[in-house]
C-alpha atoms as a PDB file:
ATOM      1  CA  MET A   1    -142.633 -52.252 153.652  1.00  0.00           C
ATOM      2  CA  THR A   2    -141.946 -49.685 150.895  1.00  0.00           C
ATOM      3  CA  GLN A   3    -144.428 -49.080 147.954  1.00  0.00           C
ATOM      4  CA  SER A   4    -141.879 -50.891 145.590  1.00  0.00           C
ATOM      5  CA  GLN A   5    -141.914 -53.817 147.424  1.00  0.00           C
ATOM      6  CA  LEU A   6    -144.084 -57.054 146.416  1.00  0.00           C
ATOM      7  CA  VAL A   7    -147.425 -56.678 148.411  1.00  0.00           C
ATOM      8  CA  THR A   8    -149.743 -59.229 147.295  1.00  0.00           C
ATOM      9  CA  LYS A   9    -149.771 -62.780 146.141  1.00  0.00           C
ATOM     10  CA  PRO A  10    -150.223 -64.257 142.437  1.00  0.00           C
ATOM     11  CA  MET A  11    -154.094 -64.922 142.009  1.00  0.00           C
ATOM     12  CA  MET A  12    -155.607 -66.347 138.965  1.00  0.00           C
ATOM     13  CA  THR A  13    -159.075 -65.791 137.275  1.00  0.00           C
ATOM     14  CA  GLU A  14    -161.934 -67.379 139.395  1.00  0.00           C
ATOM     15  CA  GLU A  15    -163.104 -69.212 135.906  1.00  0.00           C
ATOM     16  CA  PHE A  16    -159.695 -70.973 135.574  1.00  0.00           C
ATOM     17  CA  ALA A  17    -159.365 -71.468 139.537  1.00  0.00           C
ATOM     18  CA  ARG A  18    -162.385 -73.577 139.073  1.00  0.00           C
ATOM     19  CA  HIS A  19    -161.296 -75.436 136.391  1.00  0.00           C
ATOM     20  CA  LEU A  20    -158.141 -76.522 138.188  1.00  0.00           C
ATOM     21  CA  ALA A  21    -159.950 -77.223 141.338  1.00  0.00           C
ATOM     22  CA  SER A  22    -162.293 -79.608 139.326  1.00  0.00           C
ATOM     23  CA  GLY A  23    -159.406 -81.718 138.236  1.00  0.00           C
ATOM     24  CA  LEU A  24    -160.944 -81.564 134.710  1.00  0.00           C
ATOM     25  CA  LYS A  25    -158.310 -82.317 132.053  1.00  0.00           C
ATOM     26  CA  MET A  26    -159.159 -80.897 128.528  1.00  0.00           C
ATOM     27  CA  ASP A  27    -156.870 -81.770 125.263  1.00  0.00           C
ATOM     28  CA  THR A  28    -156.058 -77.985 124.094  1.00  0.00           C
ATOM     29  CA  SER A  29    -153.314 -79.175 121.543  1.00  0.00           C
ATOM     30  CA  GLU A  30    -155.100 -77.445 118.500  1.00  0.00           C
ATOM     31  CA  ILE A  31    -155.331 -74.227 120.090  1.00  0.00           C
ATOM     32  CA  TYR A  32    -151.667 -74.381 121.888  1.00  0.00           C
ATOM     33  CA  GLN A  33    -150.117 -75.213 118.289  1.00  0.00           C
ATOM     34  CA  GLN A  34    -151.661 -72.337 116.723  1.00  0.00           C
ATOM     35  CA  VAL A  35    -150.794 -69.716 119.520  1.00  0.00           C
ATOM     36  CA  LEU A  36    -147.526 -71.396 119.755  1.00  0.00           C
ATOM     37  CA  SER A  37    -146.946 -70.885 116.216  1.00  0.00           C
ATOM     38  CA  LEU A  38    -147.414 -67.123 116.423  1.00  0.00           C
ATOM     39  CA  ARG A  39    -145.028 -66.975 119.231  1.00  0.00           C
ATOM     40  CA  ASP A  40    -142.312 -68.856 117.037  1.00  0.00           C
ATOM     41  CA  ARG A  41    -143.132 -66.725 113.744  1.00  0.00           C
ATOM     42  CA  ILE A  42    -142.812 -63.397 115.802  1.00  0.00           C
ATOM     43  CA  TRP A  43    -139.297 -64.534 117.320  1.00  0.00           C
ATOM     44  CA  ASP A  44    -138.186 -65.538 113.552  1.00  0.00           C
ATOM     45  CA  TYR A  45    -139.118 -62.383 112.471  1.00  0.00           C
ATOM     46  CA  VAL A  46    -137.369 -60.533 115.304  1.00  0.00           C
ATOM     47  CA  ARG A  47    -134.273 -62.450 114.908  1.00  0.00           C
ATOM     48  CA  ALA A  48    -134.026 -61.625 111.364  1.00  0.00           C
ATOM     49  CA  GLU A  49    -134.420 -57.787 112.104  1.00  0.00           C
ATOM     50  CA  LEU A  50    -132.084 -57.485 115.406  1.00  0.00           C
ATOM     51  CA  ALA A  51    -129.128 -59.122 116.384  1.00  0.00           C
ATOM     52  CA  PHE A  52    -129.112 -61.344 119.704  1.00  0.00           C
ATOM     53  CA  THR A  53    -126.372 -63.349 121.646  1.00  0.00           C
ATOM     54  CA  GLU A  54    -127.694 -66.474 123.660  1.00  0.00           C
ATOM     55  CA  ASP A  55    -127.097 -66.439 127.579  1.00  0.00           C
ATOM     56  CA  LEU A  56    -126.351 -69.742 128.389  1.00  0.00           C
ATOM     57  CA  GLY A  57    -126.835 -69.459 132.302  1.00  0.00           C
ATOM     58  CA  CYS A  58    -129.864 -71.668 131.952  1.00  0.00           C
ATOM     59  CA  GLN A  59    -128.725 -74.020 129.180  1.00  0.00           C
ATOM     60  CA  ASP A  60    -129.335 -76.902 131.924  1.00  0.00           C
ATOM     61  CA  ILE A  61    -133.249 -76.319 131.460  1.00  0.00           C
ATOM     62  CA  HIS A  62    -133.511 -75.469 127.869  1.00  0.00           C
ATOM     63  CA  GLU A  63    -135.550 -78.583 128.110  1.00  0.00           C
ATOM     64  CA  PHE A  64    -136.973 -79.516 131.616  1.00  0.00           C
ATOM     65  CA  THR A  65    -139.503 -82.067 133.097  1.00  0.00           C
ATOM     66  CA  ASP A  66    -142.332 -81.995 135.506  1.00  0.00           C
ATOM     67  CA  LEU A  67    -142.079 -84.024 139.059  1.00  0.00           C
ATOM     68  CA  ALA A  68    -142.657 -87.416 137.482  1.00  0.00           C
ATOM     69  CA  GLY A  69    -140.147 -87.038 134.857  1.00  0.00           C
ATOM     70  CA  ASN A  70    -142.388 -86.203 131.929  1.00  0.00           C
ATOM     71  CA  PRO A  71    -141.271 -83.375 129.222  1.00  0.00           C
ATOM     72  CA  LEU A  72    -142.910 -80.236 130.475  1.00  0.00           C
ATOM     73  CA  GLY A  73    -141.290 -77.185 129.124  1.00  0.00           C
ATOM     74  CA  ARG A  74    -138.353 -75.296 127.635  1.00  0.00           C
ATOM     75  CA  MET A  75    -136.276 -71.845 128.915  1.00  0.00           C
ATOM     76  CA  ARG A  76    -133.648 -70.114 126.347  1.00  0.00           C
ATOM     77  CA  ASN A  77    -132.629 -66.596 127.163  1.00  0.00           C
ATOM     78  CA  PHE A  78    -130.934 -63.916 124.934  1.00  0.00           C
ATOM     79  CA  THR A  79    -128.936 -60.471 125.189  1.00  0.00           C
ATOM     80  CA  GLY A  80    -128.794 -57.984 122.535  1.00  0.00           C
ATOM     81  CA  GLN A  81    -125.672 -58.043 120.375  1.00  0.00           C
ATOM     82  CA  GLY A  82    -123.829 -55.034 119.361  1.00  0.00           C
ATOM     83  CA  ASP A  83    -125.608 -51.851 119.398  1.00  0.00           C
ATOM     84  CA  ASN A  84    -128.925 -53.633 119.913  1.00  0.00           C
ATOM     85  CA  PRO A  85    -130.642 -52.266 123.042  1.00  0.00           C
ATOM     86  CA  VAL A  86    -132.535 -55.327 124.266  1.00  0.00           C
ATOM     87  CA  ASP A  87    -131.320 -56.256 127.687  1.00  0.00           C
ATOM     88  CA  TRP A  88    -132.751 -59.696 128.526  1.00  0.00           C
ATOM     89  CA  VAL A  89    -135.006 -61.977 126.383  1.00  0.00           C
ATOM     90  CA  ILE A  90    -137.406 -64.420 127.669  1.00  0.00           C
ATOM     91  CA  HIS A  91    -137.994 -67.452 125.189  1.00  0.00           C
ATOM     92  CA  SER A  92    -140.003 -70.185 127.359  1.00  0.00           C
ATOM     93  CA  ASN A  93    -143.175 -72.196 127.497  1.00  0.00           C
ATOM     94  CA  ILE A  94    -144.231 -74.617 130.219  1.00  0.00           C
ATOM     95  CA  GLY A  95    -147.337 -77.087 130.587  1.00  0.00           C
ATOM     96  CA  LEU A  96    -148.731 -79.910 128.597  1.00  0.00           C
ATOM     97  CA  PRO A  97    -151.509 -78.977 126.206  1.00  0.00           C
ATOM     98  CA  GLU A  98    -153.010 -82.536 126.938  1.00  0.00           C
ATOM     99  CA  ASN A  99    -153.575 -81.471 130.449  1.00  0.00           C
ATOM    100  CA  THR A 100    -155.275 -77.884 129.559  1.00  0.00           C
ATOM    101  CA  PHE A 101    -152.807 -75.348 131.000  1.00  0.00           C
ATOM    102  CA  THR A 102    -150.045 -74.005 128.958  1.00  0.00           C
ATOM    103  CA  ASN A 103    -147.983 -70.585 129.044  1.00  0.00           C
ATOM    104  CA  ILE A 104    -145.497 -69.299 126.511  1.00  0.00           C
ATOM    105  CA  HIS A 105    -143.708 -66.301 126.753  1.00  0.00           C
ATOM    106  CA  LEU A 106    -141.545 -64.186 124.529  1.00  0.00           C
ATOM    107  CA  THR A 107    -140.610 -61.091 126.432  1.00  0.00           C
ATOM    108  CA  PHE A 108    -137.874 -58.368 125.397  1.00  0.00           C
ATOM    109  CA  TRP A 109    -136.829 -56.235 128.455  1.00  0.00           C
ATOM    110  CA  MET A 110    -134.670 -52.910 126.995  1.00  0.00           C
ATOM    111  CA  LYS A 111    -131.543 -51.755 128.570  1.00  0.00           C
ATOM    112  CA  ASP A 112    -131.615 -48.553 130.375  1.00  0.00           C
ATOM    113  CA  SER A 113    -129.591 -46.508 127.909  1.00  0.00           C
ATOM    114  CA  THR A 114    -132.916 -45.987 125.793  1.00  0.00           C
ATOM    115  CA  ASP A 115    -136.670 -45.282 126.900  1.00  0.00           C
ATOM    116  CA  ILE A 116    -138.244 -47.537 124.153  1.00  0.00           C
ATOM    117  CA  PRO A 117    -140.836 -49.504 125.658  1.00  0.00           C
ATOM    118  CA  HIS A 118    -140.408 -53.075 126.638  1.00  0.00           C
ATOM    119  CA  LEU A 119    -141.998 -55.601 124.454  1.00  0.00           C
ATOM    120  CA  GLY A 120    -144.057 -58.335 126.274  1.00  0.00           C
ATOM    121  CA  LEU A 121    -145.643 -61.331 124.852  1.00  0.00           C
ATOM    122  CA  ALA A 122    -147.732 -64.177 126.076  1.00  0.00           C
ATOM    123  CA  PHE A 123    -150.062 -67.026 124.693  1.00  0.00           C
ATOM    124  CA  GLY A 124    -151.383 -70.157 126.348  1.00  0.00           C
ATOM    125  CA  THR A 125    -154.635 -72.375 126.689  1.00  0.00           C
ATOM    126  CA  LEU A 126    -157.081 -71.175 129.483  1.00  0.00           C
ATOM    127  CA  PRO A 127    -158.585 -73.309 128.086  1.00  0.00           C
ATOM    128  CA  GLU A 128    -159.355 -71.244 125.274  1.00  0.00           C
ATOM    129  CA  ALA A 129    -156.694 -69.209 123.197  1.00  0.00           C
ATOM    130  CA  PHE A 130    -155.013 -66.728 125.658  1.00  0.00           C
ATOM    131  CA  TYR A 131    -153.071 -64.193 124.209  1.00  0.00           C
ATOM    132  CA  TYR A 132    -151.223 -60.835 125.215  1.00  0.00           C
ATOM    133  CA  ALA A 133    -149.101 -58.414 123.309  1.00  0.00           C
ATOM    134  CA  ASP A 134    -148.021 -55.040 124.984  1.00  0.00           C
ATOM    135  CA  LEU A 135    -145.890 -52.058 124.871  1.00  0.00           C
ATOM    136  CA  MET A 136    -144.534 -52.100 128.589  1.00  0.00           C
ATOM    137  CA  PRO A 137    -143.583 -48.244 129.316  1.00  0.00           C
ATOM    138  CA  ARG A 138    -140.893 -46.914 131.067  1.00  0.00           C
ATOM    139  CA  TYR A 139    -142.553 -44.349 133.238  1.00  0.00           C
ATOM    140  CA  GLU A 140    -145.894 -43.378 134.485  1.00  0.00           C
ATOM    141  CA  LEU A 141    -147.962 -42.516 131.402  1.00  0.00           C
ATOM    142  CA  VAL A 142    -150.297 -39.902 133.225  1.00  0.00           C
ATOM    143  CA  THR A 143    -147.646 -37.862 134.309  1.00  0.00           C
ATOM    144  CA  HIS A 144    -145.726 -38.149 131.076  1.00  0.00           C
ATOM    145  CA  PRO A 145    -148.197 -37.552 128.443  1.00  0.00           C
ATOM    146  CA  ASN A 146    -145.338 -36.762 125.886  1.00  0.00           C
ATOM    147  CA  TYR A 147    -144.255 -40.339 126.265  1.00  0.00           C
ATOM    148  CA  VAL A 148    -148.089 -41.666 125.582  1.00  0.00           C
ATOM    149  CA  GLU A 149    -147.902 -39.490 122.214  1.00  0.00           C
ATOM    150  CA  LYS A 150    -144.466 -40.403 121.371  1.00  0.00           C
ATOM    151  CA  TYR A 151    -144.931 -44.176 121.614  1.00  0.00           C
ATOM    152  CA  TYR A 152    -148.555 -45.128 122.341  1.00  0.00           C
ATOM    153  CA  ALA A 153    -150.702 -42.793 119.807  1.00  0.00           C
ATOM    154  CA  PRO A 154    -149.205 -44.418 116.443  1.00  0.00           C
ATOM    155  CA  ILE A 155    -150.608 -47.770 117.790  1.00  0.00           C
ATOM    156  CA  ASN A 156    -153.944 -46.834 119.130  1.00  0.00           C
ATOM    157  CA  HIS A 157    -155.617 -48.044 115.928  1.00  0.00           C
ATOM    158  CA  LEU A 158    -154.592 -51.617 116.857  1.00  0.00           C
ATOM    159  CA  ALA A 159    -156.027 -51.468 120.191  1.00  0.00           C
ATOM    160  CA  LEU A 160    -159.393 -49.827 119.154  1.00  0.00           C
ATOM    161  CA  GLU A 161    -159.756 -52.200 116.079  1.00  0.00           C
ATOM    162  CA  HIS A 162    -159.326 -55.217 118.594  1.00  0.00           C
ATOM    163  CA  LEU A 163    -161.595 -53.604 121.305  1.00  0.00           C
ATOM    164  CA  LYS A 164    -164.217 -53.070 118.559  1.00  0.00           C
ATOM    165  CA  ALA A 165    -163.937 -56.778 117.299  1.00  0.00           C
ATOM    166  CA  LEU A 166    -164.329 -58.116 120.758  1.00  0.00           C
ATOM    167  CA  HIS A 167    -167.756 -56.293 121.272  1.00  0.00           C
ATOM    168  CA  GLU A 168    -169.048 -56.946 117.809  1.00  0.00           C
ATOM    169  CA  GLU A 169    -168.253 -60.881 118.107  1.00  0.00           C
ATOM    170  CA  GLY A 170    -169.719 -60.991 121.502  1.00  0.00           C
ATOM    171  CA  VAL A 171    -166.339 -62.158 123.166  1.00  0.00           C
ATOM    172  CA  LYS A 172    -165.639 -61.599 126.724  1.00  0.00           C
ATOM    173  CA  PRO A 173    -162.605 -59.051 127.176  1.00  0.00           C
ATOM    174  CA  PHE A 174    -159.538 -60.131 129.157  1.00  0.00           C
ATOM    175  CA  HIS A 175    -159.841 -59.100 132.908  1.00  0.00           C
ATOM    176  CA  ALA A 176    -157.138 -60.236 135.348  1.00  0.00           C
ATOM    177  CA  ALA A 177    -158.158 -61.291 138.542  1.00  0.00           C
ATOM    178  CA  MET A 178    -155.484 -59.190 140.592  1.00  0.00           C
ATOM    179  CA  PRO A 179    -155.552 -55.383 140.224  1.00  0.00           C
ATOM    180  CA  PHE A 180    -151.822 -55.410 139.881  1.00  0.00           C
ATOM    181  CA  ILE A 181    -151.997 -57.120 136.498  1.00  0.00           C
ATOM    182  CA  ARG A 182    -154.578 -54.969 135.412  1.00  0.00           C
ATOM    183  CA  ALA A 183    -152.534 -51.980 136.454  1.00  0.00           C
ATOM    184  CA  SER A 184    -149.464 -53.245 134.706  1.00  0.00           C
ATOM    185  CA  ILE A 185    -151.344 -53.395 131.346  1.00  0.00           C
ATOM    186  CA  SER A 186    -150.960 -50.275 128.644  1.00  0.00           C
ATOM    187  CA  PRO A 187    -154.209 -48.733 127.237  1.00  0.00           C
ATOM    188  CA  CYS A 188    -152.703 -49.998 124.017  1.00  0.00           C
ATOM    189  CA  ALA A 189    -152.581 -53.536 124.723  1.00  0.00           C
ATOM    190  CA  ILE A 190    -153.912 -56.336 122.655  1.00  0.00           C
ATOM    191  CA  CYS A 191    -154.897 -59.037 124.871  1.00  0.00           C
ATOM    192  CA  GLY A 192    -157.810 -61.377 125.216  1.00  0.00           C
ATOM    193  CA  VAL A 193    -159.227 -65.116 126.099  1.00  0.00           C
ATOM    194  CA  GLY A 194    -161.441 -66.448 123.453  1.00  0.00           C
ATOM    195  CA  PRO A 195    -162.175 -68.942 120.685  1.00  0.00           C
ATOM    196  CA  LEU A 196    -159.311 -69.911 118.518  1.00  0.00           C
ATOM    197  CA  ALA A 197    -161.245 -68.585 115.208  1.00  0.00           C
ATOM    198  CA  PHE A 198    -161.540 -65.209 117.088  1.00  0.00           C
ATOM    199  CA  PHE A 199    -157.695 -65.203 117.617  1.00  0.00           C
ATOM    200  CA  LYS A 200    -156.832 -65.902 114.295  1.00  0.00           C
ATOM    201  CA  GLN A 201    -159.264 -63.326 112.465  1.00  0.00           C
ATOM    202  CA  HIS A 202    -158.966 -60.252 115.099  1.00  0.00           C
ATOM    203  CA  ALA A 203    -155.583 -61.007 116.941  1.00  0.00           C
ATOM    204  CA  GLU A 204    -152.823 -62.198 114.789  1.00  0.00           C
ATOM    205  CA  ALA A 205    -152.591 -59.305 112.419  1.00  0.00           C
ATOM    206  CA  GLN A 206    -152.914 -56.577 115.124  1.00  0.00           C
ATOM    207  CA  ILE A 207    -150.234 -58.770 117.250  1.00  0.00           C
ATOM    208  CA  MET A 208    -147.636 -58.813 114.458  1.00  0.00           C
ATOM    209  CA  ALA A 209    -148.362 -54.915 113.744  1.00  0.00           C
ATOM    210  CA  LEU A 210    -147.542 -54.216 117.230  1.00  0.00           C
ATOM    211  CA  VAL A 211    -144.314 -56.331 116.946  1.00  0.00           C
ATOM    212  CA  SER A 212    -143.277 -54.691 113.655  1.00  0.00           C
ATOM    213  CA  TYR A 213    -143.910 -51.235 115.051  1.00  0.00           C
ATOM    214  CA  TRP A 214    -141.587 -52.382 118.185  1.00  0.00           C
ATOM    215  CA  VAL A 215    -138.950 -53.617 115.818  1.00  0.00           C
ATOM    216  CA  GLY A 216    -139.045 -50.329 113.816  1.00  0.00           C
ATOM    217  CA  LEU A 217    -138.506 -48.274 117.053  1.00  0.00           C
ATOM    218  CA  VAL A 218    -135.410 -50.691 118.356  1.00  0.00           C
ATOM    219  CA  LYS A 219    -133.618 -50.211 114.980  1.00  0.00           C
ATOM    220  CA  GLN A 220    -133.819 -46.185 115.245  1.00  0.00           C
ATOM    221  CA  ALA A 221    -133.121 -46.344 118.577  1.00  0.00           C
ATOM    222  CA  ARG A 222    -130.729 -43.151 119.811  1.00  0.00           C
ATOM    223  CA  LEU A 223    -129.181 -43.996 122.902  1.00  0.00           C
ATOM    224  CA  ASP A 224    -129.434 -41.772 125.963  1.00  0.00           C
ATOM    225  CA  THR A 225    -126.319 -40.553 127.785  1.00  0.00           C
ATOM    226  CA  ASP A 226    -127.855 -39.046 130.705  1.00  0.00           C
ATOM    227  CA  ALA A 227    -126.339 -41.180 133.501  1.00  0.00           C
ATOM    228  CA  GLU A 228    -129.039 -40.120 135.906  1.00  0.00           C
ATOM    229  CA  ALA A 229    -131.819 -40.827 133.551  1.00  0.00           C
ATOM    230  CA  CYS A 230    -130.259 -44.139 132.723  1.00  0.00           C
ATOM    231  CA  ALA A 231    -130.027 -44.975 136.494  1.00  0.00           C
ATOM    232  CA  GLU A 232    -133.403 -44.127 137.107  1.00  0.00           C
ATOM    233  CA  ARG A 233    -134.819 -46.346 134.433  1.00  0.00           C
ATOM    234  CA  ARG A 234    -132.492 -49.441 135.421  1.00  0.00           C
ATOM    235  CA  GLN A 235    -133.922 -48.803 139.082  1.00  0.00           C
ATOM    236  CA  ARG A 236    -137.653 -48.921 137.803  1.00  0.00           C
ATOM    237  CA  ASP A 237    -137.175 -51.622 135.065  1.00  0.00           C
ATOM    238  CA  TYR A 238    -135.656 -53.934 137.531  1.00  0.00           C
ATOM    239  CA  GLN A 239    -138.752 -53.435 139.865  1.00  0.00           C
ATOM    240  CA  GLN A 240    -141.105 -53.622 137.088  1.00  0.00           C
ATOM    241  CA  ARG A 241    -139.525 -56.727 135.732  1.00  0.00           C
ATOM    242  CA  LYS A 242    -139.453 -58.336 139.310  1.00  0.00           C
ATOM    243  CA  ASN A 243    -142.929 -57.478 140.288  1.00  0.00           C
ATOM    244  CA  ILE A 244    -144.565 -58.867 136.999  1.00  0.00           C
ATOM    245  CA  VAL A 245    -142.578 -61.908 137.001  1.00  0.00           C
ATOM    246  CA  TYR A 246    -142.899 -62.777 140.739  1.00  0.00           C
ATOM    247  CA  LEU A 247    -146.330 -62.132 141.083  1.00  0.00           C
ATOM    248  CA  ASP A 248    -147.760 -63.915 137.603  1.00  0.00           C
ATOM    249  CA  PRO A 249    -150.757 -65.729 138.436  1.00  0.00           C
ATOM    250  CA  ALA A 250    -149.441 -69.041 136.672  1.00  0.00           C
ATOM    251  CA  ASN A 251    -146.622 -69.195 139.206  1.00  0.00           C
ATOM    252  CA  PRO A 252    -148.532 -71.297 141.587  1.00  0.00           C
ATOM    253  CA  ILE A 253    -149.187 -73.815 138.836  1.00  0.00           C
ATOM    254  CA  ALA A 254    -145.525 -73.956 137.856  1.00  0.00           C
ATOM    255  CA  GLU A 255    -144.901 -75.048 141.547  1.00  0.00           C
ATOM    256  CA  ARG A 256    -147.657 -77.551 141.288  1.00  0.00           C
ATOM    257  CA  LEU A 257    -146.164 -78.952 138.173  1.00  0.00           C
ATOM    258  CA  VAL A 258    -142.146 -78.674 139.083  1.00  0.00           C
ATOM    259  CA  GLY A 259    -141.852 -78.043 142.828  1.00  0.00           C
ATOM    260  CA  LYS A 260    -141.105 -75.066 144.670  1.00  0.00           C
ATOM    261  CA  ASP A 261    -137.297 -75.196 144.213  1.00  0.00           C
ATOM    262  CA  ALA A 262    -137.749 -75.423 140.424  1.00  0.00           C
ATOM    263  CA  ALA A 263    -140.459 -72.794 140.201  1.00  0.00           C
ATOM    264  CA  ASP A 264    -138.691 -70.236 142.535  1.00  0.00           C
ATOM    265  CA  ARG A 265    -135.485 -70.668 139.925  1.00  0.00           C
ATOM    266  CA  LEU A 266    -137.878 -70.555 136.865  1.00  0.00           C
ATOM    267  CA  VAL A 267    -138.940 -67.127 138.120  1.00  0.00           C
ATOM    268  CA  ARG A 268    -135.471 -65.858 139.183  1.00  0.00           C
ATOM    269  CA  ILE A 269    -134.580 -66.561 135.488  1.00  0.00           C
ATOM    270  CA  LEU A 270    -137.817 -64.771 134.185  1.00  0.00           C
ATOM    271  CA  ALA A 271    -136.972 -61.568 136.221  1.00  0.00           C
ATOM    272  CA  GLY A 272    -132.986 -61.681 134.531  1.00  0.00           C
ATOM    273  CA  GLU A 273    -131.494 -62.521 138.131  1.00  0.00           C
ATOM    274  CA  GLU A 274    -129.489 -65.495 136.876  1.00  0.00           C
ATOM    275  CA  ARG A 275    -127.297 -64.636 133.791  1.00  0.00           C
ATOM    276  CA  ASN A 276    -124.513 -67.057 132.400  1.00  0.00           C
ATOM    277  CA  GLY A 277    -124.910 -68.640 135.752  1.00  0.00           C
ATOM    278  CA  GLN A 278    -124.229 -65.428 137.768  1.00  0.00           C
ATOM    279  CA  PRO A 279    -126.667 -63.632 140.122  1.00  0.00           C
ATOM    280  CA  TYR A 280    -128.078 -60.156 138.391  1.00  0.00           C
ATOM    281  CA  ALA A 281    -126.592 -56.994 139.885  1.00  0.00           C
ATOM    282  CA  GLN A 282    -129.654 -55.897 141.696  1.00  0.00           C
ATOM    283  CA  VAL A 283    -130.507 -52.016 142.540  1.00  0.00           C
END
């Protein structure tokens, strides 16, 4: 087995695993509406700045149900239009806030023709407000310090402000149970699980600033014409996307809600492996 192959299984935090095992259901609707509102405001903002075309390969699950036929989630996908170098957009949510768990995504994977970081956004209820916003790197940061200086130094203050607020407000920082998930988070990510008031006061503005910075990068993107460099990025991008999606700690919960076949398809779509109903050209 090569190092690039999947070598572990999704694993959720101990606290939430115990919560699920207890069978306890909490109504997290208030928190859910607030984090969903931020996701939707971000999507409206990005769409106003960048052009997209909807990919209809998954239009049959724009809205989908759980095993009992109850409404459960939504999935839509987009690609960059014209000179927009965004390759694959995930706009989805799953879960019922009345039953505690929800998971909301808005992720922008870039084309191989640019080295601009991908933008990853996730929100939810665990059962407190969960939020994650990050510029996902295209290279190993330790071996590419110029890349760090180019893309991450300008937003370092946002991450430091958020870390300071966590410490001062006594909110427990987010620590994923899986070392792989922790390894996938950049030094400038804004992420946490905490009270709604903390999210509103100390995360929303920083996340919007991060998104605005990324949009500016995309609008000024210069395309790379080096075929070898593009091919290397394409291979790394796909492996990165596949591993992050297939090893998402929320996958076992989705399987419990919709069944294995449906959950497996959701994962394939998140990985960009179904486009207009056709398999993705894997590398």
